[in-house]
Amino acid sequence: MRRREFLKYALCGAGGTAITVGSFGALNKISPKTALATETTEEATIFSACEMCRNQCPIAVKVSNGKVTKIEGNPNDSGFGGVICARGNSGPSLLYDPQRLKKPMIRTGDRGTGKYKEVSWDEAYTYIAEKVKEIQTTYGSEEIAFASRKGPHDMFFRAIGKGIGSPNIFSHEATCPMTRSVALDSMFGVEMIAADYANAKYIISFGRNWLEGIHIAQTRGIMKALAKGAKIVSLDPRLNVTATKGEWLPIKGATDLAFVMAMANILINEELYDKEFVERYTSGFEQWKEAVKDKTPEWAEQETGIPKDTIIRVTREFAEACPNALIEFGWRTGLTPNDYQLRRGIMIVNMMMGNFEVPGGYYRVKNAGVTNRFPGMTGYAKPLGSVSQPEFPKPITSRIDGTGIKGVPGQIIPEGDGAVGQIVESILTESPYPIKGWFVHRFNPVISITESERTIEALKKLDLLVVCDLYMTDTAMYADVILPECTYLERSEQIYDMSALTPKYVIRQAAVPLVYPDTKPAWQIYKELGETMGIGQYFPYETIDDYINQQLTPAGITLEHMKEKGVWTPEGMKPFYVRKDPLASLDNLIAKPSKKIEFYAEEVQQATKQGIPQYTHYPQPEEGQFRFVQGKVAVHTNAGTANVPILNQLMPENSLWINPESAGKLGIKDGDEIVISSGKYEHKGRAKVTQGIRPDTVFAYHGFGRISPEMKRAYGKGINVNKLTDNVIGEVGNVVTSMNFVTLKKA
Ligand SMILES: Nc1nc2c(c(=O)[nH]1)N[C@H]1C(S)=C(S)[C@@H](COP(=O)(O)OP(=O)(O)OC[C@H]3O[C@@H](n4cnc5c(=O)[nH]c(N)nc54)[C@H](O)[C@@H]3O)O[C@H]1N2
Ligand SMILES: Nc1nc2c(c(=O)[nH]1)N[C@H]1C(S)=C(S)[C@@H](COP(=O)(O)OP(=O)(O)OC[C@H]3O[C@@H](n4cnc5c(=O)[nH]c(N)nc54)[C@H](O)[C@@H]3O)O[C@H]1N2
Ligand code: SF4
Ligand SMILES: [Mo]
């Protein structure tokens, strides 16, 4: 049966009625015709996009009698191959979870006591609008911060912050890939650089673990490369799953840049680098040469704990495979304070080898704006249109984190991201000025920002905390107002550009009507809130269909096509590598005014006085101490899914990995209850004794040890890793996660 035969537009508002919003702004109605939502009495397949993590993979949702029965990958998409991960599969378990948030709520008891009353959306909006006015009048708009994980909601969520003139709008990225973004910006002038894993013959990874830190397209790329005989060398203080598929080098934490600089030293001394590429496309090589001239393999052995012969062998093997090889630039990249220099060092060595715009190397993501400049690529893809918002008021104060200010590290922090950990510091220290109000969307800072206790202390001090989530999370339990979003399976959203080596647009459409009728999608929540606040002009669309049409029309794609296939890529499109096309020139891809890939970057010099990467020697743990590192697990997402029924069943808690030699000295056996101490804080947990970790390091999966009693399955289970980390803000604003030492004892 064809899906379209069963589609019936349904209402996607509060209980299927038109929604009335009012009080501050004019009385407004949102037309109920948002709906890509379906009511069906028979079997249907709805193409959409997953949101069990932010990768937004294309999915095929099986619906029977109006209920989601199964989720598979969208078979129309070749990059993802019709495959999803365990978390993606667990979508229905989240959708029908009775522990989800069901109604807007306003706090009635002390913060953190969980006392709330259910209210109407109108009451919630009016309460927020009044509080915002109060803070604006008493202190100024800049004292209200906005933080969300990046995603389709940002367009709407951020419009509230920008609309009131706050400069303090943040993404979660300082906790995640931001140092890599800084590195790419400083070298290429753009962040949109990606890796062609599937065709790589040799891959060196500093902690990137594709087989647990899953991204379906990337993970599949790695699996393809392995199947074709590629070698992966994994440097990680613990044996991650990817490391089991190749060579594991258990490097001392926080020393990775030493290995990278020694590689450069060897490549230069042995003249193994691509002189022509360096000459033609890069600048700053002389300064780099100078920086690495004393970074010998012998020196690196002392720093990293990896034998010098291994460093030399790996470097030569890598050089042999180049340019169809890569040193991975990382994803979660806030491990040390100067992590951005590690990412720059990695990309410099890649570019010394010419691993750019060839199969198995790095490439500039091919959005239409770039690629249409090449004769061979005309018509490659037209860019999506966007709704035109009126100009936002210009903030009158600088940001709390210095982002955008010349001559300080903030100069090179990506403007749309900022240093999110600084919100906590500014609330508590009131420096450079206090933050009094905080809007949080799809983000759980109590679990995802380092030093949870400090984050909680900060939340308690706020005049206004607004949280929009699916669950009563560890952060939501301190909120004044809680806004329940509906899940991705119940909402339609704007078209998403997922272009890589080929262009790709993906749709998200609601598969079923609202399970809890008083929940809403973000695009509607913030439009209605904005209207209540008198800033409705920043939401220039009536329904989500209206919004999507404004995107698709300039691209020449129809909504019907998007619904029918779920994804769009031009027919017969093949991956395009610029250096394989005699007509194309790399110059068009490099967005630096010099048109060179800059090893030395003047703005980095101005911002941090380290225009060329320099090595920082960080202390290593002393006898009895352990470096504490963390990571992702395949069956959970970050600070998000610990309470999702099926995933909770698969893995209800984490444990602390410890080497048998170290455990033996402390009398700790596998499965023992232990107390972990960071000096400032203590946490109980369970030990997992394993050879898969260095004796001076301990490890735990992130996202457990939840403190919200309303998340009944996850509450109190396992270790909250961020209770044991300090909120140290790195050199370019990154949250730092691998620098804490802990001690252990039996409980
Ligand atoms: N299943 C699943 N997939 C996910 C996610 C998820 O939560 N679950 N989250 C997504 C997100 S947001 C991200 S950012 C990515 C992250 O993906 P990755 O960056 O691949 O993964 P992580 O597990 O965060 O970190 C990888 C490793 O870094 C090691 N490590 C810690 N300190 C150091 C060090 O100093 N040096 C070296 N060399 N290694 C160190 C840890 O031991 C860990 O094994 O995964 C994404 N995919
Ligand atoms: N010490 C340490 N700290 C870390 C890490 C680490 O490895 N070690 N990892 C870091 C990394 S890489 C990242 S990316 C961050 C992740 O940290 P976060 O971004 O906070 O985590 P997520 O799990 O992605 O999602 C946060 C919230 O989104 C909610 N959510 C899920 N779907 C929806 C939705 O559709 N709508 C709404 N409104 N809410 C939704 C979830 O319920 C959850 O509460 O943590 C970082 N923090
Ligand atoms: S990686 Fe898994 S959880 Fe994340 S979007 Fe894709 S299928 Fe969903
Ligand atoms: Mo992340």
PDB file of C-alpha atoms in Angstrom, residues 174-372:
ATOM      1  CA  ALA A 174      31.826  24.370  23.628  1.00  0.00           C
ATOM      2  CA  THR A 175      31.182  20.990  25.310  1.00  0.00           C
ATOM      3  CA  CYS A 176      31.630  19.162  22.021  1.00  0.00           C
ATOM      4  CA  PRO A 177      33.357  19.951  18.667  1.00  0.00           C
ATOM      5  CA  MET A 178      34.153  23.620  19.168  1.00  0.00           C
ATOM      6  CA  THR A 179      37.937  23.412  19.283  1.00  0.00           C
ATOM      7  CA  ARG A 180      37.809  21.588  15.955  1.00  0.00           C
ATOM      8  CA  SER A 181      35.632  24.367  14.547  1.00  0.00           C
ATOM      9  CA  VAL A 182      38.158  26.937  15.740  1.00  0.00           C
ATOM     10  CA  ALA A 183      40.946  24.962  14.060  1.00  0.00           C
ATOM     11  CA  LEU A 184      39.096  24.685  10.743  1.00  0.00           C
ATOM     12  CA  ASP A 185      38.044  28.330  10.762  1.00  0.00           C
ATOM     13  CA  SER A 186      41.598  29.439  11.403  1.00  0.00           C
ATOM     14  CA  MET A 187      43.078  27.249   8.670  1.00  0.00           C
ATOM     15  CA  PHE A 188      40.415  27.136   5.948  1.00  0.00           C
ATOM     16  CA  GLY A 189      38.195  30.073   6.851  1.00  0.00           C
ATOM     17  CA  VAL A 190      35.239  27.668   7.094  1.00  0.00           C
ATOM     18  CA  GLU A 191      34.129  24.888   9.423  1.00  0.00           C
ATOM     19  CA  MET A 192      32.496  22.821   6.711  1.00  0.00           C
ATOM     20  CA  ILE A 193      35.316  20.335   6.208  1.00  0.00           C
ATOM     21  CA  ALA A 194      34.578  16.610   6.426  1.00  0.00           C
ATOM     22  CA  ALA A 195      36.372  13.295   5.986  1.00  0.00           C
ATOM     23  CA  ASP A 196      35.863  10.647   3.299  1.00  0.00           C
ATOM     24  CA  TYR A 197      36.278   7.634   5.576  1.00  0.00           C
ATOM     25  CA  ALA A 198      35.007   4.964   3.194  1.00  0.00           C
ATOM     26  CA  ASN A 199      37.917   5.499   0.791  1.00  0.00           C
ATOM     27  CA  ALA A 200      40.700   6.000   3.314  1.00  0.00           C
ATOM     28  CA  LYS A 201      43.459   3.410   3.382  1.00  0.00           C
ATOM     29  CA  TYR A 202      44.985   4.439   6.698  1.00  0.00           C
ATOM     30  CA  ILE A 203      43.292   6.266   9.571  1.00  0.00           C
ATOM     31  CA  ILE A 204      44.874   7.546  12.762  1.00  0.00           C
ATOM     32  CA  SER A 205      42.449   8.502  15.521  1.00  0.00           C
ATOM     33  CA  PHE A 206      43.062  10.397  18.744  1.00  0.00           C
ATOM     34  CA  GLY A 207      40.047   9.192  20.702  1.00  0.00           C
ATOM     35  CA  ARG A 208      37.446   9.338  17.908  1.00  0.00           C
ATOM     36  CA  ASN A 209      35.496   6.133  18.331  1.00  0.00           C
ATOM     37  CA  TRP A 210      33.069   5.611  15.445  1.00  0.00           C
ATOM     38  CA  LEU A 211      31.766   2.303  16.740  1.00  0.00           C
ATOM     39  CA  GLU A 212      30.360   3.792  19.966  1.00  0.00           C
ATOM     40  CA  GLY A 213      30.226   7.509  19.190  1.00  0.00           C
ATOM     41  CA  ILE A 214      27.921   6.684  16.327  1.00  0.00           C
ATOM     42  CA  HIS A 215      27.116   8.701  13.253  1.00  0.00           C
ATOM     43  CA  ILE A 216      25.528   6.287  10.829  1.00  0.00           C
ATOM     44  CA  ALA A 217      27.110   7.704   7.664  1.00  0.00           C
ATOM     45  CA  GLN A 218      30.545   8.000   9.298  1.00  0.00           C
ATOM     46  CA  THR A 219      30.349   4.639  11.069  1.00  0.00           C
ATOM     47  CA  ARG A 220      29.357   2.981   7.809  1.00  0.00           C
ATOM     48  CA  GLY A 221      32.232   4.747   6.091  1.00  0.00           C
ATOM     49  CA  ILE A 222      34.642   3.290   8.636  1.00  0.00           C
ATOM     50  CA  MET A 223      33.149  -0.195   8.230  1.00  0.00           C
ATOM     51  CA  LYS A 224      33.531   0.078   4.450  1.00  0.00           C
ATOM     52  CA  ALA A 225      37.137   1.195   4.807  1.00  0.00           C
ATOM     53  CA  LEU A 226      37.881  -1.735   7.135  1.00  0.00           C
ATOM     54  CA  ALA A 227      36.219  -4.150   4.712  1.00  0.00           C
ATOM     55  CA  LYS A 228      38.486  -2.827   1.950  1.00  0.00           C
ATOM     56  CA  GLY A 229      41.540  -3.502   4.124  1.00  0.00           C
ATOM     57  CA  ALA A 230      42.186  -0.093   5.656  1.00  0.00           C
ATOM     58  CA  LYS A 231      44.159   0.098   8.873  1.00  0.00           C
ATOM     59  CA  ILE A 232      42.982   2.112  11.873  1.00  0.00           C
ATOM     60  CA  VAL A 233      45.390   3.174  14.605  1.00  0.00           C
ATOM     61  CA  SER A 234      43.523   4.302  17.738  1.00  0.00           C
ATOM     62  CA  LEU A 235      45.256   6.389  20.346  1.00  0.00           C
ATOM     63  CA  ASP A 236      43.137   6.329  23.482  1.00  0.00           C
ATOM     64  CA  PRO A 237      43.982   5.768  27.156  1.00  0.00           C
ATOM     65  CA  ARG A 238      41.246   3.104  27.109  1.00  0.00           C
ATOM     66  CA  LEU A 239      40.462   0.338  24.660  1.00  0.00           C
ATOM     67  CA  ASN A 240      37.437   1.729  22.853  1.00  0.00           C
ATOM     68  CA  VAL A 241      35.488  -0.500  20.462  1.00  0.00           C
ATOM     69  CA  THR A 242      37.061   1.016  17.329  1.00  0.00           C
ATOM     70  CA  ALA A 243      40.512   0.320  18.777  1.00  0.00           C
ATOM     71  CA  THR A 244      39.659  -3.395  18.835  1.00  0.00           C
ATOM     72  CA  LYS A 245      39.432  -3.319  15.008  1.00  0.00           C
ATOM     73  CA  GLY A 246      42.997  -2.168  14.458  1.00  0.00           C
ATOM     74  CA  GLU A 247      46.037  -1.144  16.463  1.00  0.00           C
ATOM     75  CA  TRP A 248      45.475   0.286  19.958  1.00  0.00           C
ATOM     76  CA  LEU A 249      48.081   2.697  21.296  1.00  0.00           C
ATOM     77  CA  PRO A 250      47.217   3.472  24.933  1.00  0.00           C
ATOM     78  CA  ILE A 251      48.492   7.034  24.972  1.00  0.00           C
ATOM     79  CA  LYS A 252      48.808   9.059  28.186  1.00  0.00           C
ATOM     80  CA  GLY A 253      45.870  11.457  28.372  1.00  0.00           C
ATOM     81  CA  ALA A 254      46.413  15.112  27.394  1.00  0.00           C
ATOM     82  CA  THR A 255      49.610  14.406  25.418  1.00  0.00           C
ATOM     83  CA  ASP A 256      48.221  13.820  21.905  1.00  0.00           C
ATOM     84  CA  LEU A 257      49.785  16.930  20.382  1.00  0.00           C
ATOM     85  CA  ALA A 258      53.233  15.540  21.214  1.00  0.00           C
ATOM     86  CA  PHE A 259      52.525  12.531  18.995  1.00  0.00           C
ATOM     87  CA  VAL A 260      51.251  14.771  16.194  1.00  0.00           C
ATOM     88  CA  MET A 261      54.243  17.107  16.359  1.00  0.00           C
ATOM     89  CA  ALA A 262      56.621  14.153  16.342  1.00  0.00           C
ATOM     90  CA  MET A 263      54.866  12.871  13.228  1.00  0.00           C
ATOM     91  CA  ALA A 264      55.506  16.230  11.558  1.00  0.00           C
ATOM     92  CA  ASN A 265      59.122  16.118  12.700  1.00  0.00           C
ATOM     93  CA  ILE A 266      59.613  12.686  11.109  1.00  0.00           C
ATOM     94  CA  LEU A 267      57.758  13.590   7.892  1.00  0.00           C
ATOM     95  CA  ILE A 268      59.941  16.675   7.448  1.00  0.00           C
ATOM     96  CA  ASN A 269      63.234  14.982   8.348  1.00  0.00           C
ATOM     97  CA  GLU A 270      62.521  12.048   6.083  1.00  0.00           C
ATOM     98  CA  GLU A 271      61.105  14.324   3.370  1.00  0.00           C
ATOM     99  CA  LEU A 272      57.911  12.324   3.206  1.00  0.00           C
ATOM    100  CA  TYR A 273      55.509  15.250   2.888  1.00  0.00           C
ATOM    101  CA  ASP A 274      53.871  16.601  -0.268  1.00  0.00           C
ATOM    102  CA  LYS A 275      56.116  19.533  -1.157  1.00  0.00           C
ATOM    103  CA  GLU A 276      54.082  20.586  -4.142  1.00  0.00           C
ATOM    104  CA  PHE A 277      50.821  20.757  -2.216  1.00  0.00           C
ATOM    105  CA  VAL A 278      52.462  22.612   0.665  1.00  0.00           C
ATOM    106  CA  GLU A 279      54.025  25.103  -1.718  1.00  0.00           C
ATOM    107  CA  ARG A 280      50.925  25.717  -3.780  1.00  0.00           C
ATOM    108  CA  TYR A 281      48.101  25.657  -1.272  1.00  0.00           C
ATOM    109  CA  THR A 282      49.431  26.399   2.216  1.00  0.00           C
ATOM    110  CA  SER A 283      51.178  29.151   4.158  1.00  0.00           C
ATOM    111  CA  GLY A 284      53.115  29.160   7.428  1.00  0.00           C
ATOM    112  CA  PHE A 285      55.044  25.942   6.754  1.00  0.00           C
ATOM    113  CA  GLU A 286      58.367  27.535   7.795  1.00  0.00           C
ATOM    114  CA  GLN A 287      56.983  28.513  11.211  1.00  0.00           C
ATOM    115  CA  TRP A 288      55.582  25.013  11.666  1.00  0.00           C
ATOM    116  CA  LYS A 289      58.914  23.485  10.696  1.00  0.00           C
ATOM    117  CA  GLU A 290      60.551  25.619  13.355  1.00  0.00           C
ATOM    118  CA  ALA A 291      57.913  24.637  15.953  1.00  0.00           C
ATOM    119  CA  VAL A 292      58.451  20.899  15.451  1.00  0.00           C
ATOM    120  CA  LYS A 293      62.196  20.784  14.887  1.00  0.00           C
ATOM    121  CA  ASP A 294      62.912  19.632  18.444  1.00  0.00           C
ATOM    122  CA  LYS A 295      59.792  17.471  18.703  1.00  0.00           C
ATOM    123  CA  THR A 296      61.638  14.250  18.117  1.00  0.00           C
ATOM    124  CA  PRO A 297      60.206  10.754  18.462  1.00  0.00           C
ATOM    125  CA  GLU A 298      62.400  10.318  21.551  1.00  0.00           C
ATOM    126  CA  TRP A 299      60.844  13.387  23.153  1.00  0.00           C
ATOM    127  CA  ALA A 300      57.350  12.252  22.179  1.00  0.00           C
ATOM    128  CA  GLU A 301      57.970   8.843  23.740  1.00  0.00           C
ATOM    129  CA  GLN A 302      58.649  10.546  27.071  1.00  0.00           C
ATOM    130  CA  GLU A 303      55.479  12.612  26.797  1.00  0.00           C
ATOM    131  CA  THR A 304      53.026  10.093  25.396  1.00  0.00           C
ATOM    132  CA  GLY A 305      54.281   6.752  26.718  1.00  0.00           C
ATOM    133  CA  ILE A 306      54.244   5.361  23.149  1.00  0.00           C
ATOM    134  CA  PRO A 307      57.625   3.842  22.127  1.00  0.00           C
ATOM    135  CA  LYS A 308      59.534   5.973  19.595  1.00  0.00           C
ATOM    136  CA  ASP A 309      59.832   3.078  17.162  1.00  0.00           C
ATOM    137  CA  THR A 310      56.062   2.780  17.108  1.00  0.00           C
ATOM    138  CA  ILE A 311      55.693   6.503  16.411  1.00  0.00           C
ATOM    139  CA  ILE A 312      58.167   6.235  13.530  1.00  0.00           C
ATOM    140  CA  ARG A 313      56.569   3.104  12.105  1.00  0.00           C
ATOM    141  CA  VAL A 314      53.031   4.506  12.250  1.00  0.00           C
ATOM    142  CA  THR A 315      54.187   7.767  10.653  1.00  0.00           C
ATOM    143  CA  ARG A 316      55.869   5.939   7.765  1.00  0.00           C
ATOM    144  CA  GLU A 317      52.879   3.642   7.233  1.00  0.00           C
ATOM    145  CA  PHE A 318      50.633   6.701   7.177  1.00  0.00           C
ATOM    146  CA  ALA A 319      52.882   8.547   4.700  1.00  0.00           C
ATOM    147  CA  GLU A 320      52.853   5.515   2.447  1.00  0.00           C
ATOM    148  CA  ALA A 321      49.029   5.615   2.253  1.00  0.00           C
ATOM    149  CA  CYS A 322      48.730   9.396   1.788  1.00  0.00           C
ATOM    150  CA  PRO A 323      46.949  11.248   0.263  1.00  0.00           C
ATOM    151  CA  ASN A 324      44.234   8.578   0.581  1.00  0.00           C
ATOM    152  CA  ALA A 325      44.621   8.623   4.337  1.00  0.00           C
ATOM    153  CA  LEU A 326      43.745  10.791   7.261  1.00  0.00           C
ATOM    154  CA  ILE A 327      44.479  11.694  10.819  1.00  0.00           C
ATOM    155  CA  GLU A 328      41.026  12.133  12.268  1.00  0.00           C
ATOM    156  CA  PHE A 329      40.299  15.665  13.497  1.00  0.00           C
ATOM    157  CA  GLY A 330      37.964  14.441  16.257  1.00  0.00           C
ATOM    158  CA  TRP A 331      34.409  15.116  17.292  1.00  0.00           C
ATOM    159  CA  ARG A 332      34.226  15.602  21.035  1.00  0.00           C
ATOM    160  CA  THR A 333      37.210  17.855  21.211  1.00  0.00           C
ATOM    161  CA  GLY A 334      37.349  19.670  24.536  1.00  0.00           C
ATOM    162  CA  LEU A 335      39.706  17.275  26.248  1.00  0.00           C
ATOM    163  CA  THR A 336      42.358  19.765  27.400  1.00  0.00           C
ATOM    164  CA  PRO A 337      42.525  23.557  27.818  1.00  0.00           C
ATOM    165  CA  ASN A 338      44.514  23.987  24.573  1.00  0.00           C
ATOM    166  CA  ASP A 339      42.666  21.295  22.638  1.00  0.00           C
ATOM    167  CA  TYR A 340      42.262  23.663  19.653  1.00  0.00           C
ATOM    168  CA  GLN A 341      46.015  23.436  19.073  1.00  0.00           C
ATOM    169  CA  LEU A 342      45.810  19.644  18.904  1.00  0.00           C
ATOM    170  CA  ARG A 343      43.089  19.959  16.231  1.00  0.00           C
ATOM    171  CA  ARG A 344      45.161  22.506  14.307  1.00  0.00           C
ATOM    172  CA  GLY A 345      48.246  20.277  14.565  1.00  0.00           C
ATOM    173  CA  ILE A 346      46.261  17.318  13.237  1.00  0.00           C
ATOM    174  CA  MET A 347      44.954  19.276  10.247  1.00  0.00           C
ATOM    175  CA  ILE A 348      48.379  20.770   9.539  1.00  0.00           C
ATOM    176  CA  VAL A 349      49.888  17.282   9.271  1.00  0.00           C
ATOM    177  CA  ASN A 350      46.993  16.210   7.029  1.00  0.00           C
ATOM    178  CA  MET A 351      47.595  19.214   4.789  1.00  0.00           C
ATOM    179  CA  MET A 352      51.369  18.585   4.746  1.00  0.00           C
ATOM    180  CA  MET A 353      50.418  15.302   3.110  1.00  0.00           C
ATOM    181  CA  GLY A 354      47.900  16.775   0.665  1.00  0.00           C
ATOM    182  CA  ASN A 355      45.014  14.759   2.136  1.00  0.00           C
ATOM    183  CA  PHE A 356      42.480  17.158   0.707  1.00  0.00           C
ATOM    184  CA  GLU A 357      39.852  16.824  -2.008  1.00  0.00           C
ATOM    185  CA  VAL A 358      40.980  13.357  -2.974  1.00  0.00           C
ATOM    186  CA  PRO A 359      39.290  10.024  -2.164  1.00  0.00           C
ATOM    187  CA  GLY A 360      39.955   9.006   1.426  1.00  0.00           C
ATOM    188  CA  GLY A 361      41.017  12.469   2.558  1.00  0.00           C
ATOM    189  CA  TYR A 362      39.286  15.585   3.798  1.00  0.00           C
ATOM    190  CA  TYR A 363      36.971  17.630   1.626  1.00  0.00           C
ATOM    191  CA  ARG A 364      35.069  20.870   1.706  1.00  0.00           C
ATOM    192  CA  VAL A 365      31.403  20.095   2.263  1.00  0.00           C
ATOM    193  CA  LYS A 366      29.743  20.771  -1.041  1.00  0.00           C
ATOM    194  CA  ASN A 367      27.010  23.226  -0.373  1.00  0.00           C
ATOM    195  CA  ALA A 368      25.582  24.857  -3.429  1.00  0.00           C
ATOM    196  CA  GLY A 369      27.126  28.254  -2.774  1.00  0.00           C
ATOM    197  CA  VAL A 370      30.619  26.845  -3.157  1.00  0.00           C
ATOM    198  CA  THR A 371      30.259  24.238  -5.802  1.00  0.00           C
ATOM    199  CA  ASN A 372      28.355  26.204  -8.367  1.00  0.00           C
TER     200      ASN A 372
END
